[in-house]
Amino acid sequence: MVRRKQEKKRRPAFGMPKGIVLLATPEGWRHSVLTVDGGMHCGRLTNVPATAGPAEARAAAAAMAVGLTHDFHEARVDVTWDPPREPGAWTARVTVAASPPNAFG
C-alpha cells in the first residue's frame, strides 16, 4: 500500500477578527484589527481620503474586515460599532454572523 505524504494544514495569514480600532489622524485613517488568537493587523485605510468623515471610514474598515474574513476563513461576520468614547477614535466588535436558515429543512 502506498502512503500519501501528509500535508500540514497551514494557518490562514489573517486570523479570525474579533475587534477593530479606528483612529482619525492628520495623515489619514488608521486601523487595527484584533484577532481571536491575540494577533493584530494594523495599517492605513488607503481607499479613504484623510478628509473623509467618520461614517465613511467606519464603513470602509468594516468592509475590509468582512472581506478578509470571507477570503481567509470562508466565514460571514457582522461588525457592530460601539459609541465613541473620545473624539477621533472608534471601536467595533466583530462576531460570526448567524448562518441563514437551511432551505432544505
PDB file of N, CA and C in Angstrom:
ATOM      1  N   MET A   1       0.846  -1.172   0.000  1.00  0.00           N
ATOM      2  CA  MET A   1       0.000   0.000   0.000  1.00  0.00           C
ATOM      3  C   MET A   1       0.897   1.242   0.000  1.00  0.00           C
ATOM      4  N   VAL A   2       0.567   2.187  -0.845  1.00  0.00           N
ATOM      5  CA  VAL A   2       1.321   3.423  -0.937  1.00  0.00           C
ATOM      6  C   VAL A   2       0.694   4.451  -0.008  1.00  0.00           C
ATOM      7  N   ARG A   3       1.529   5.096   0.762  1.00  0.00           N
ATOM      8  CA  ARG A   3       1.024   6.119   1.678  1.00  0.00           C
ATOM      9  C   ARG A   3       1.212   7.494   1.060  1.00  0.00           C
ATOM     10  N   ARG A   4       0.217   8.300   1.267  1.00  0.00           N
ATOM     11  CA  ARG A   4       0.316   9.683   0.827  1.00  0.00           C
ATOM     12  C   ARG A   4       1.087  10.483   1.849  1.00  0.00           C
ATOM     13  N   LYS A   5       1.825  11.409   1.351  1.00  0.00           N
ATOM     14  CA  LYS A   5       2.532  12.305   2.253  1.00  0.00           C
ATOM     15  C   LYS A   5       1.508  13.244   2.886  1.00  0.00           C
ATOM     16  N   GLN A   6       1.479  13.259   4.202  1.00  0.00           N
ATOM     17  CA  GLN A   6       0.520  14.118   4.890  1.00  0.00           C
ATOM     18  C   GLN A   6       0.971  15.560   4.813  1.00  0.00           C
ATOM     19  N   GLU A   7       0.034  16.416   4.448  1.00  0.00           N
ATOM     20  CA  GLU A   7       0.329  17.835   4.401  1.00  0.00           C
ATOM     21  C   GLU A   7      -0.166  18.477   5.678  1.00  0.00           C
ATOM     22  N   LYS A   8       0.652  19.356   6.210  1.00  0.00           N
ATOM     23  CA  LYS A   8       0.238  20.094   7.392  1.00  0.00           C
ATOM     24  C   LYS A   8      -0.712  21.190   6.964  1.00  0.00           C
ATOM     25  N   LYS A   9      -1.769  21.347   7.725  1.00  0.00           N
ATOM     26  CA  LYS A   9      -2.687  22.445   7.450  1.00  0.00           C
ATOM     27  C   LYS A   9      -2.028  23.731   7.912  1.00  0.00           C
ATOM     28  N   ARG A  10      -1.992  24.689   7.012  1.00  0.00           N
ATOM     29  CA  ARG A  10      -1.402  25.972   7.345  1.00  0.00           C
ATOM     30  C   ARG A  10      -2.466  26.882   7.924  1.00  0.00           C
ATOM     31  N   ARG A  11      -2.049  27.640   8.921  1.00  0.00           N
ATOM     32  CA  ARG A  11      -2.951  28.643   9.483  1.00  0.00           C
ATOM     33  C   ARG A  11      -3.124  29.746   8.463  1.00  0.00           C
ATOM     34  N   PRO A  12      -4.321  30.298   8.361  1.00  0.00           N
ATOM     35  CA  PRO A  12      -4.508  31.425   7.458  1.00  0.00           C
ATOM     36  C   PRO A  12      -3.608  32.596   7.861  1.00  0.00           C
ATOM     37  N   ALA A  13      -3.183  33.360   6.868  1.00  0.00           N
ATOM     38  CA  ALA A  13      -2.309  34.500   7.124  1.00  0.00           C
ATOM     39  C   ALA A  13      -3.025  35.600   7.906  1.00  0.00           C
ATOM     40  N   PHE A  14      -4.335  35.573   7.888  1.00  0.00           N
ATOM     41  CA  PHE A  14      -5.130  36.577   8.596  1.00  0.00           C
ATOM     42  C   PHE A  14      -5.981  35.848   9.621  1.00  0.00           C
ATOM     43  N   GLY A  15      -5.771  36.108  10.921  1.00  0.00           N
ATOM     44  CA  GLY A  15      -6.535  35.452  11.973  1.00  0.00           C
ATOM     45  C   GLY A  15      -7.990  35.909  11.993  1.00  0.00           C
ATOM     46  N   MET A  16      -8.839  35.127  12.614  1.00  0.00           N
ATOM     47  CA  MET A  16     -10.260  35.474  12.724  1.00  0.00           C
ATOM     48  C   MET A  16     -10.387  36.747  13.566  1.00  0.00           C
ATOM     49  N   PRO A  17     -10.957  37.805  12.995  1.00  0.00           N
ATOM     50  CA  PRO A  17     -11.035  39.070  13.727  1.00  0.00           C
ATOM     51  C   PRO A  17     -12.065  39.032  14.851  1.00  0.00           C
ATOM     52  N   LYS A  18     -11.768  39.800  15.903  1.00  0.00           N
ATOM     53  CA  LYS A  18     -12.727  39.938  16.999  1.00  0.00           C
ATOM     54  C   LYS A  18     -13.017  41.409  17.300  1.00  0.00           C
ATOM     55  N   GLY A  19     -12.215  42.312  16.766  1.00  0.00           N
ATOM     56  CA  GLY A  19     -12.438  43.725  17.024  1.00  0.00           C
ATOM     57  C   GLY A  19     -11.683  44.607  16.060  1.00  0.00           C
ATOM     58  N   ILE A  20     -12.142  45.855  15.960  1.00  0.00           N
ATOM     59  CA  ILE A  20     -11.488  46.859  15.117  1.00  0.00           C
ATOM     60  C   ILE A  20     -11.326  48.129  15.946  1.00  0.00           C
ATOM     61  N   VAL A  21     -10.180  48.760  15.818  1.00  0.00           N
ATOM     62  CA  VAL A  21      -9.946  50.083  16.380  1.00  0.00           C
ATOM     63  C   VAL A  21      -9.673  51.003  15.199  1.00  0.00           C
ATOM     64  N   LEU A  22     -10.365  52.125  15.147  1.00  0.00           N
ATOM     65  CA  LEU A  22     -10.233  53.074  14.049  1.00  0.00           C
ATOM     66  C   LEU A  22      -9.861  54.436  14.630  1.00  0.00           C
ATOM     67  N   LEU A  23      -8.809  55.042  14.086  1.00  0.00           N
ATOM     68  CA  LEU A  23      -8.326  56.326  14.591  1.00  0.00           C
ATOM     69  C   LEU A  23      -8.216  57.336  13.457  1.00  0.00           C
ATOM     70  N   ALA A  24      -8.675  58.550  13.731  1.00  0.00           N
ATOM     71  CA  ALA A  24      -8.514  59.651  12.788  1.00  0.00           C
ATOM     72  C   ALA A  24      -7.196  60.345  13.101  1.00  0.00           C
ATOM     73  N   THR A  25      -6.319  60.469  12.096  1.00  0.00           N
ATOM     74  CA  THR A  25      -5.059  61.173  12.258  1.00  0.00           C
ATOM     75  C   THR A  25      -4.970  62.248  11.178  1.00  0.00           C
ATOM     76  N   PRO A  26      -4.105  63.215  11.326  1.00  0.00           N
ATOM     77  CA  PRO A  26      -3.972  64.241  10.286  1.00  0.00           C
ATOM     78  C   PRO A  26      -3.551  63.665   8.931  1.00  0.00           C
ATOM     79  N   GLU A  27      -2.826  62.547   8.949  1.00  0.00           N
ATOM     80  CA  GLU A  27      -2.364  61.917   7.705  1.00  0.00           C
ATOM     81  C   GLU A  27      -3.411  61.021   7.069  1.00  0.00           C
ATOM     82  N   GLY A  28      -4.431  60.639   7.805  1.00  0.00           N
ATOM     83  CA  GLY A  28      -5.466  59.743   7.285  1.00  0.00           C
ATOM     84  C   GLY A  28      -6.008  58.838   8.364  1.00  0.00           C
ATOM     85  N   TRP A  29      -6.831  57.904   7.959  1.00  0.00           N
ATOM     86  CA  TRP A  29      -7.495  56.979   8.886  1.00  0.00           C
ATOM     87  C   TRP A  29      -6.624  55.754   9.112  1.00  0.00           C
ATOM     88  N   ARG A  30      -6.350  55.446  10.383  1.00  0.00           N
ATOM     89  CA  ARG A  30      -5.557  54.278  10.771  1.00  0.00           C
ATOM     90  C   ARG A  30      -6.481  53.236  11.391  1.00  0.00           C
ATOM     91  N   HIS A  31      -6.141  51.963  11.199  1.00  0.00           N
ATOM     92  CA  HIS A  31      -6.966  50.893  11.764  1.00  0.00           C
ATOM     93  C   HIS A  31      -6.086  49.811  12.366  1.00  0.00           C
ATOM     94  N   SER A  32      -6.632  49.117  13.323  1.00  0.00           N
ATOM     95  CA  SER A  32      -6.038  47.911  13.892  1.00  0.00           C
ATOM     96  C   SER A  32      -7.148  46.884  13.974  1.00  0.00           C
ATOM     97  N   VAL A  33      -6.880  45.693  13.445  1.00  0.00           N
ATOM     98  CA  VAL A  33      -7.836  44.591  13.527  1.00  0.00           C
ATOM     99  C   VAL A  33      -7.266  43.598  14.530  1.00  0.00           C
ATOM    100  N   LEU A  34      -8.003  43.365  15.609  1.00  0.00           N
ATOM    101  CA  LEU A  34      -7.590  42.436  16.658  1.00  0.00           C
ATOM    102  C   LEU A  34      -8.156  41.065  16.340  1.00  0.00           C
ATOM    103  N   THR A  35      -7.350  40.008  16.530  1.00  0.00           N
ATOM    104  CA  THR A  35      -7.803  38.657  16.200  1.00  0.00           C
ATOM    105  C   THR A  35      -7.991  37.814  17.460  1.00  0.00           C
ATOM    106  N   VAL A  36      -8.761  36.740  17.322  1.00  0.00           N
ATOM    107  CA  VAL A  36      -9.062  35.894  18.471  1.00  0.00           C
ATOM    108  C   VAL A  36      -7.824  35.182  19.005  1.00  0.00           C
ATOM    109  N   ASP A  37      -6.805  34.997  18.153  1.00  0.00           N
ATOM    110  CA  ASP A  37      -5.595  34.318  18.616  1.00  0.00           C
ATOM    111  C   ASP A  37      -4.557  35.287  19.191  1.00  0.00           C
ATOM    112  N   GLY A  38      -4.960  36.537  19.406  1.00  0.00           N
ATOM    113  CA  GLY A  38      -4.075  37.515  20.023  1.00  0.00           C
ATOM    114  C   GLY A  38      -3.268  38.328  19.036  1.00  0.00           C
ATOM    115  N   GLY A  39      -3.487  38.140  17.739  1.00  0.00           N
ATOM    116  CA  GLY A  39      -2.756  38.898  16.733  1.00  0.00           C
ATOM    117  C   GLY A  39      -3.375  40.265  16.501  1.00  0.00           C
ATOM    118  N   MET A  40      -2.647  41.070  15.744  1.00  0.00           N
ATOM    119  CA  MET A  40      -3.133  42.402  15.415  1.00  0.00           C
ATOM    120  C   MET A  40      -2.592  42.770  14.040  1.00  0.00           C
ATOM    121  N   HIS A  41      -3.474  43.280  13.199  1.00  0.00           N
ATOM    122  CA  HIS A  41      -3.097  43.755  11.874  1.00  0.00           C
ATOM    123  C   HIS A  41      -3.392  45.246  11.840  1.00  0.00           C
ATOM    124  N   CYS A  42      -2.362  46.037  11.572  1.00  0.00           N
ATOM    125  CA  CYS A  42      -2.510  47.485  11.606  1.00  0.00           C
ATOM    126  C   CYS A  42      -2.171  48.087  10.250  1.00  0.00           C
ATOM    127  N   GLY A  43      -2.751  49.234   9.986  1.00  0.00           N
ATOM    128  CA  GLY A  43      -2.434  49.915   8.744  1.00  0.00           C
ATOM    129  C   GLY A  43      -3.269  51.162   8.563  1.00  0.00           C
ATOM    130  N   ARG A  44      -3.241  51.659   7.349  1.00  0.00           N
ATOM    131  CA  ARG A  44      -3.973  52.863   6.989  1.00  0.00           C
ATOM    132  C   ARG A  44      -5.041  52.480   5.987  1.00  0.00           C
ATOM    133  N   LEU A  45      -6.188  53.103   6.077  1.00  0.00           N
ATOM    134  CA  LEU A  45      -7.245  52.885   5.094  1.00  0.00           C
ATOM    135  C   LEU A  45      -6.862  53.669   3.840  1.00  0.00           C
ATOM    136  N   THR A  46      -6.269  53.004   2.891  1.00  0.00           N
ATOM    137  CA  THR A  46      -5.746  53.679   1.704  1.00  0.00           C
ATOM    138  C   THR A  46      -6.844  54.109   0.741  1.00  0.00           C
ATOM    139  N   ASN A  47      -7.993  53.476   0.809  1.00  0.00           N
ATOM    140  CA  ASN A  47      -9.081  53.809  -0.116  1.00  0.00           C
ATOM    141  C   ASN A  47     -10.011  54.895   0.434  1.00  0.00           C
ATOM    142  N   VAL A  48      -9.639  55.503   1.571  1.00  0.00           N
ATOM    143  CA  VAL A  48     -10.452  56.552   2.192  1.00  0.00           C
ATOM    144  C   VAL A  48      -9.580  57.802   2.338  1.00  0.00           C
ATOM    145  N   PRO A  49     -10.001  58.926   1.777  1.00  0.00           N
ATOM    146  CA  PRO A  49      -9.186  60.144   1.928  1.00  0.00           C
ATOM    147  C   PRO A  49      -9.156  60.629   3.379  1.00  0.00           C
ATOM    148  N   ALA A  50      -8.091  61.348   3.712  1.00  0.00           N
ATOM    149  CA  ALA A  50      -7.929  61.858   5.078  1.00  0.00           C
ATOM    150  C   ALA A  50      -9.063  62.803   5.460  1.00  0.00           C
ATOM    151  N   THR A  51      -9.685  63.430   4.469  1.00  0.00           N
ATOM    152  CA  THR A  51     -10.770  64.382   4.733  1.00  0.00           C
ATOM    153  C   THR A  51     -12.133  63.713   4.856  1.00  0.00           C
ATOM    154  N   ALA A  52     -12.184  62.392   4.676  1.00  0.00           N
ATOM    155  CA  ALA A  52     -13.465  61.676   4.751  1.00  0.00           C
ATOM    156  C   ALA A  52     -14.010  61.715   6.175  1.00  0.00           C
ATOM    157  N   GLY A  53     -15.310  61.628   6.278  1.00  0.00           N
ATOM    158  CA  GLY A  53     -15.963  61.629   7.574  1.00  0.00           C
ATOM    159  C   GLY A  53     -15.882  60.279   8.269  1.00  0.00           C
ATOM    160  N   PRO A  54     -16.220  60.253   9.554  1.00  0.00           N
ATOM    161  CA  PRO A  54     -16.156  59.019  10.330  1.00  0.00           C
ATOM    162  C   PRO A  54     -17.044  57.904   9.767  1.00  0.00           C
ATOM    163  N   ALA A  55     -18.219  58.241   9.262  1.00  0.00           N
ATOM    164  CA  ALA A  55     -19.114  57.201   8.752  1.00  0.00           C
ATOM    165  C   ALA A  55     -18.490  56.480   7.564  1.00  0.00           C
ATOM    166  N   GLU A  56     -17.856  57.231   6.670  1.00  0.00           N
ATOM    167  CA  GLU A  56     -17.206  56.614   5.515  1.00  0.00           C
ATOM    168  C   GLU A  56     -16.031  55.733   5.939  1.00  0.00           C
ATOM    169  N   ALA A  57     -15.258  56.196   6.901  1.00  0.00           N
ATOM    170  CA  ALA A  57     -14.115  55.424   7.394  1.00  0.00           C
ATOM    171  C   ALA A  57     -14.571  54.156   8.110  1.00  0.00           C
ATOM    172  N   ARG A  58     -15.631  54.259   8.925  1.00  0.00           N
ATOM    173  CA  ARG A  58     -16.154  53.061   9.607  1.00  0.00           C
ATOM    174  C   ARG A  58     -16.663  52.049   8.590  1.00  0.00           C
ATOM    175  N   ALA A  59     -17.351  52.514   7.553  1.00  0.00           N
ATOM    176  CA  ALA A  59     -17.860  51.605   6.525  1.00  0.00           C
ATOM    177  C   ALA A  59     -16.714  50.909   5.797  1.00  0.00           C
ATOM    178  N   ALA A  60     -15.655  51.644   5.491  1.00  0.00           N
ATOM    179  CA  ALA A  60     -14.509  51.054   4.801  1.00  0.00           C
ATOM    180  C   ALA A  60     -13.777  50.042   5.685  1.00  0.00           C
ATOM    181  N   ALA A  61     -13.608  50.351   6.962  1.00  0.00           N
ATOM    182  CA  ALA A  61     -12.939  49.430   7.885  1.00  0.00           C
ATOM    183  C   ALA A  61     -13.763  48.162   8.068  1.00  0.00           C
ATOM    184  N   ALA A  62     -15.075  48.310   8.185  1.00  0.00           N
ATOM    185  CA  ALA A  62     -15.947  47.139   8.331  1.00  0.00           C
ATOM    186  C   ALA A  62     -15.899  46.286   7.071  1.00  0.00           C
ATOM    187  N   ALA A  63     -15.951  46.916   5.900  1.00  0.00           N
ATOM    188  CA  ALA A  63     -15.905  46.167   4.639  1.00  0.00           C
ATOM    189  C   ALA A  63     -14.588  45.418   4.500  1.00  0.00           C
ATOM    190  N   MET A  64     -13.502  46.035   4.944  1.00  0.00           N
ATOM    191  CA  MET A  64     -12.204  45.381   4.893  1.00  0.00           C
ATOM    192  C   MET A  64     -12.196  44.121   5.766  1.00  0.00           C
ATOM    193  N   ALA A  65     -12.682  44.239   7.000  1.00  0.00           N
ATOM    194  CA  ALA A  65     -12.714  43.094   7.911  1.00  0.00           C
ATOM    195  C   ALA A  65     -13.622  41.989   7.385  1.00  0.00           C
ATOM    196  N   VAL A  66     -14.774  42.363   6.862  1.00  0.00           N
ATOM    197  CA  VAL A  66     -15.713  41.372   6.313  1.00  0.00           C
ATOM    198  C   VAL A  66     -15.079  40.656   5.121  1.00  0.00           C
ATOM    199  N   GLY A  67     -14.459  41.412   4.226  1.00  0.00           N
ATOM    200  CA  GLY A  67     -13.840  40.821   3.040  1.00  0.00           C
ATOM    201  C   GLY A  67     -12.690  39.888   3.374  1.00  0.00           C
ATOM    202  N   LEU A  68     -11.803  40.319   4.280  1.00  0.00           N
ATOM    203  CA  LEU A  68     -10.676  39.469   4.656  1.00  0.00           C
ATOM    204  C   LEU A  68     -11.137  38.200   5.357  1.00  0.00           C
ATOM    205  N   THR A  69     -12.152  38.315   6.202  1.00  0.00           N
ATOM    206  CA  THR A  69     -12.668  37.130   6.887  1.00  0.00           C
ATOM    207  C   THR A  69     -13.264  36.149   5.885  1.00  0.00           C
ATOM    208  N   HIS A  70     -13.983  36.665   4.921  1.00  0.00           N
ATOM    209  CA  HIS A  70     -14.560  35.795   3.890  1.00  0.00           C
ATOM    210  C   HIS A  70     -13.453  35.115   3.080  1.00  0.00           C
ATOM    211  N   ASP A  71     -12.447  35.890   2.678  1.00  0.00           N
ATOM    212  CA  ASP A  71     -11.371  35.349   1.846  1.00  0.00           C
ATOM    213  C   ASP A  71     -10.517  34.317   2.571  1.00  0.00           C
ATOM    214  N   PHE A  72     -10.184  34.559   3.832  1.00  0.00           N
ATOM    215  CA  PHE A  72      -9.270  33.678   4.546  1.00  0.00           C
ATOM    216  C   PHE A  72      -9.959  32.571   5.336  1.00  0.00           C
ATOM    217  N   HIS A  73     -11.197  32.794   5.774  1.00  0.00           N
ATOM    218  CA  HIS A  73     -11.869  31.825   6.642  1.00  0.00           C
ATOM    219  C   HIS A  73     -13.184  31.304   6.068  1.00  0.00           C
ATOM    220  N   GLU A  74     -13.609  31.856   4.930  1.00  0.00           N
ATOM    221  CA  GLU A  74     -14.883  31.482   4.318  1.00  0.00           C
ATOM    222  C   GLU A  74     -16.019  31.579   5.329  1.00  0.00           C
ATOM    223  N   ALA A  75     -15.984  32.640   6.103  1.00  0.00           N
ATOM    224  CA  ALA A  75     -16.998  32.869   7.133  1.00  0.00           C
ATOM    225  C   ALA A  75     -17.605  34.250   6.937  1.00  0.00           C
ATOM    226  N   ARG A  76     -18.831  34.392   7.388  1.00  0.00           N
ATOM    227  CA  ARG A  76     -19.503  35.691   7.378  1.00  0.00           C
ATOM    228  C   ARG A  76     -19.437  36.277   8.775  1.00  0.00           C
ATOM    229  N   VAL A  77     -19.180  37.573   8.847  1.00  0.00           N
ATOM    230  CA  VAL A  77     -19.125  38.235  10.142  1.00  0.00           C
ATOM    231  C   VAL A  77     -19.961  39.507  10.111  1.00  0.00           C
ATOM    232  N   ASP A  78     -20.363  39.932  11.298  1.00  0.00           N
ATOM    233  CA  ASP A  78     -21.059  41.201  11.483  1.00  0.00           C
ATOM    234  C   ASP A  78     -20.136  42.134  12.263  1.00  0.00           C
ATOM    235  N   VAL A  79     -20.148  43.403  11.892  1.00  0.00           N
ATOM    236  CA  VAL A  79     -19.344  44.419  12.577  1.00  0.00           C
ATOM    237  C   VAL A  79     -20.302  45.382  13.258  1.00  0.00           C
ATOM    238  N   THR A  80     -20.147  45.541  14.573  1.00  0.00           N
ATOM    239  CA  THR A  80     -21.001  46.420  15.364  1.00  0.00           C
ATOM    240  C   THR A  80     -20.134  47.490  16.014  1.00  0.00           C
ATOM    241  N   TRP A  81     -20.362  48.737  15.629  1.00  0.00           N
ATOM    242  CA  TRP A  81     -19.567  49.849  16.166  1.00  0.00           C
ATOM    243  C   TRP A  81     -20.113  50.295  17.518  1.00  0.00           C
ATOM    244  N   ASP A  82     -19.199  50.487  18.456  1.00  0.00           N
ATOM    245  CA  ASP A  82     -19.550  50.998  19.781  1.00  0.00           C
ATOM    246  C   ASP A  82     -19.647  52.522  19.715  1.00  0.00           C
ATOM    247  N   PRO A  83     -20.414  53.131  20.626  1.00  0.00           N
ATOM    248  CA  PRO A  83     -20.431  54.601  20.672  1.00  0.00           C
ATOM    249  C   PRO A  83     -19.020  55.111  20.976  1.00  0.00           C
ATOM    250  N   PRO A  84     -18.606  56.222  20.356  1.00  0.00           N
ATOM    251  CA  PRO A  84     -17.241  56.721  20.600  1.00  0.00           C
ATOM    252  C   PRO A  84     -17.072  57.198  22.037  1.00  0.00           C
ATOM    253  N   ARG A  85     -15.927  56.860  22.625  1.00  0.00           N
ATOM    254  CA  ARG A  85     -15.614  57.299  23.993  1.00  0.00           C
ATOM    255  C   ARG A  85     -14.820  58.585  23.993  1.00  0.00           C
ATOM    256  N   GLU A  86     -14.094  58.817  22.889  1.00  0.00           N
ATOM    257  CA  GLU A  86     -13.318  60.048  22.768  1.00  0.00           C
ATOM    258  C   GLU A  86     -13.318  60.466  21.302  1.00  0.00           C
ATOM    259  N   PRO A  87     -13.133  61.744  21.043  1.00  0.00           N
ATOM    260  CA  PRO A  87     -13.163  62.218  19.656  1.00  0.00           C
ATOM    261  C   PRO A  87     -12.040  61.597  18.820  1.00  0.00           C
ATOM    262  N   GLY A  88     -12.371  61.191  17.614  1.00  0.00           N
ATOM    263  CA  GLY A  88     -11.366  60.668  16.694  1.00  0.00           C
ATOM    264  C   GLY A  88     -11.009  59.217  16.877  1.00  0.00           C
ATOM    265  N   ALA A  89     -11.729  58.478  17.727  1.00  0.00           N
ATOM    266  CA  ALA A  89     -11.423  57.064  17.961  1.00  0.00           C
ATOM    267  C   ALA A  89     -12.718  56.263  18.062  1.00  0.00           C
ATOM    268  N   TRP A  90     -12.770  55.136  17.354  1.00  0.00           N
ATOM    269  CA  TRP A  90     -13.944  54.266  17.366  1.00  0.00           C
ATOM    270  C   TRP A  90     -13.488  52.831  17.540  1.00  0.00           C
ATOM    271  N   THR A  91     -14.316  52.027  18.175  1.00  0.00           N
ATOM    272  CA  THR A  91     -14.054  50.598  18.315  1.00  0.00           C
ATOM    273  C   THR A  91     -15.272  49.834  17.826  1.00  0.00           C
ATOM    274  N   ALA A  92     -15.015  48.614  17.356  1.00  0.00           N
ATOM    275  CA  ALA A  92     -16.098  47.767  16.868  1.00  0.00           C
ATOM    276  C   ALA A  92     -15.863  46.338  17.327  1.00  0.00           C
ATOM    277  N   ARG A  93     -16.952  45.613  17.480  1.00  0.00           N
ATOM    278  CA  ARG A  93     -16.894  44.179  17.757  1.00  0.00           C
ATOM    279  C   ARG A  93     -17.187  43.447  16.464  1.00  0.00           C
ATOM    280  N   VAL A  94     -16.433  42.382  16.226  1.00  0.00           N
ATOM    281  CA  VAL A  94     -16.633  41.557  15.037  1.00  0.00           C
ATOM    282  C   VAL A  94     -17.080  40.189  15.526  1.00  0.00           C
ATOM    283  N   THR A  95     -18.266  39.758  15.090  1.00  0.00           N
ATOM    284  CA  THR A  95     -18.799  38.465  15.517  1.00  0.00           C
ATOM    285  C   THR A  95     -19.188  37.648  14.299  1.00  0.00           C
ATOM    286  N   VAL A  96     -19.107  36.341  14.438  1.00  0.00           N
ATOM    287  CA  VAL A  96     -19.513  35.454  13.356  1.00  0.00           C
ATOM    288  C   VAL A  96     -21.015  35.609  13.163  1.00  0.00           C
ATOM    289  N   ALA A  97     -21.412  35.814  11.910  1.00  0.00           N
ATOM    290  CA  ALA A  97     -22.828  36.019  11.598  1.00  0.00           C
ATOM    291  C   ALA A  97     -23.589  34.714  11.745  1.00  0.00           C
ATOM    292  N   ALA A  98     -24.824  34.835  12.171  1.00  0.00           N
ATOM    293  CA  ALA A  98     -25.682  33.664  12.260  1.00  0.00           C
ATOM    294  C   ALA A  98     -25.884  33.109  10.859  1.00  0.00           C
ATOM    295  N   SER A  99     -25.795  31.816  10.725  1.00  0.00           N
ATOM    296  CA  SER A  99     -25.961  31.225   9.396  1.00  0.00           C
ATOM    297  C   SER A  99     -27.429  31.324   8.979  1.00  0.00           C
ATOM    298  N   PRO A 100     -27.671  31.509   7.680  1.00  0.00           N
ATOM    299  CA  PRO A 100     -29.047  31.616   7.218  1.00  0.00           C
ATOM    300  C   PRO A 100     -29.775  30.302   7.422  1.00  0.00           C
ATOM    301  N   PRO A 101     -31.101  30.349   7.551  1.00  0.00           N
ATOM    302  CA  PRO A 101     -31.850  29.108   7.746  1.00  0.00           C
ATOM    303  C   PRO A 101     -31.644  28.189   6.551  1.00  0.00           C
ATOM    304  N   ASN A 102     -31.593  26.907   6.849  1.00  0.00           N
ATOM    305  CA  ASN A 102     -31.400  25.890   5.820  1.00  0.00           C
ATOM    306  C   ASN A 102     -32.650  25.795   4.945  1.00  0.00           C
ATOM    307  N   ALA A 103     -32.471  25.878   3.660  1.00  0.00           N
ATOM    308  CA  ALA A 103     -33.608  25.851   2.726  1.00  0.00           C
ATOM    309  C   ALA A 103     -34.227  24.456   2.653  1.00  0.00           C
ATOM    310  N   PHE A 104     -33.487  23.450   3.129  1.00  0.00           N
ATOM    311  CA  PHE A 104     -33.994  22.084   2.991  1.00  0.00           C
ATOM    312  C   PHE A 104     -34.619  21.539   4.271  1.00  0.00           C
ATOM    313  N   GLY A 105     -34.750  22.394   5.237  1.00  0.00           N
ATOM    314  CA  GLY A 105     -35.481  21.838   6.323  1.00  0.00           C
ATOM    315  C   GLY A 105     -35.133  22.158   7.664  1.00  0.00           C
TER     316      GLY A 105
END
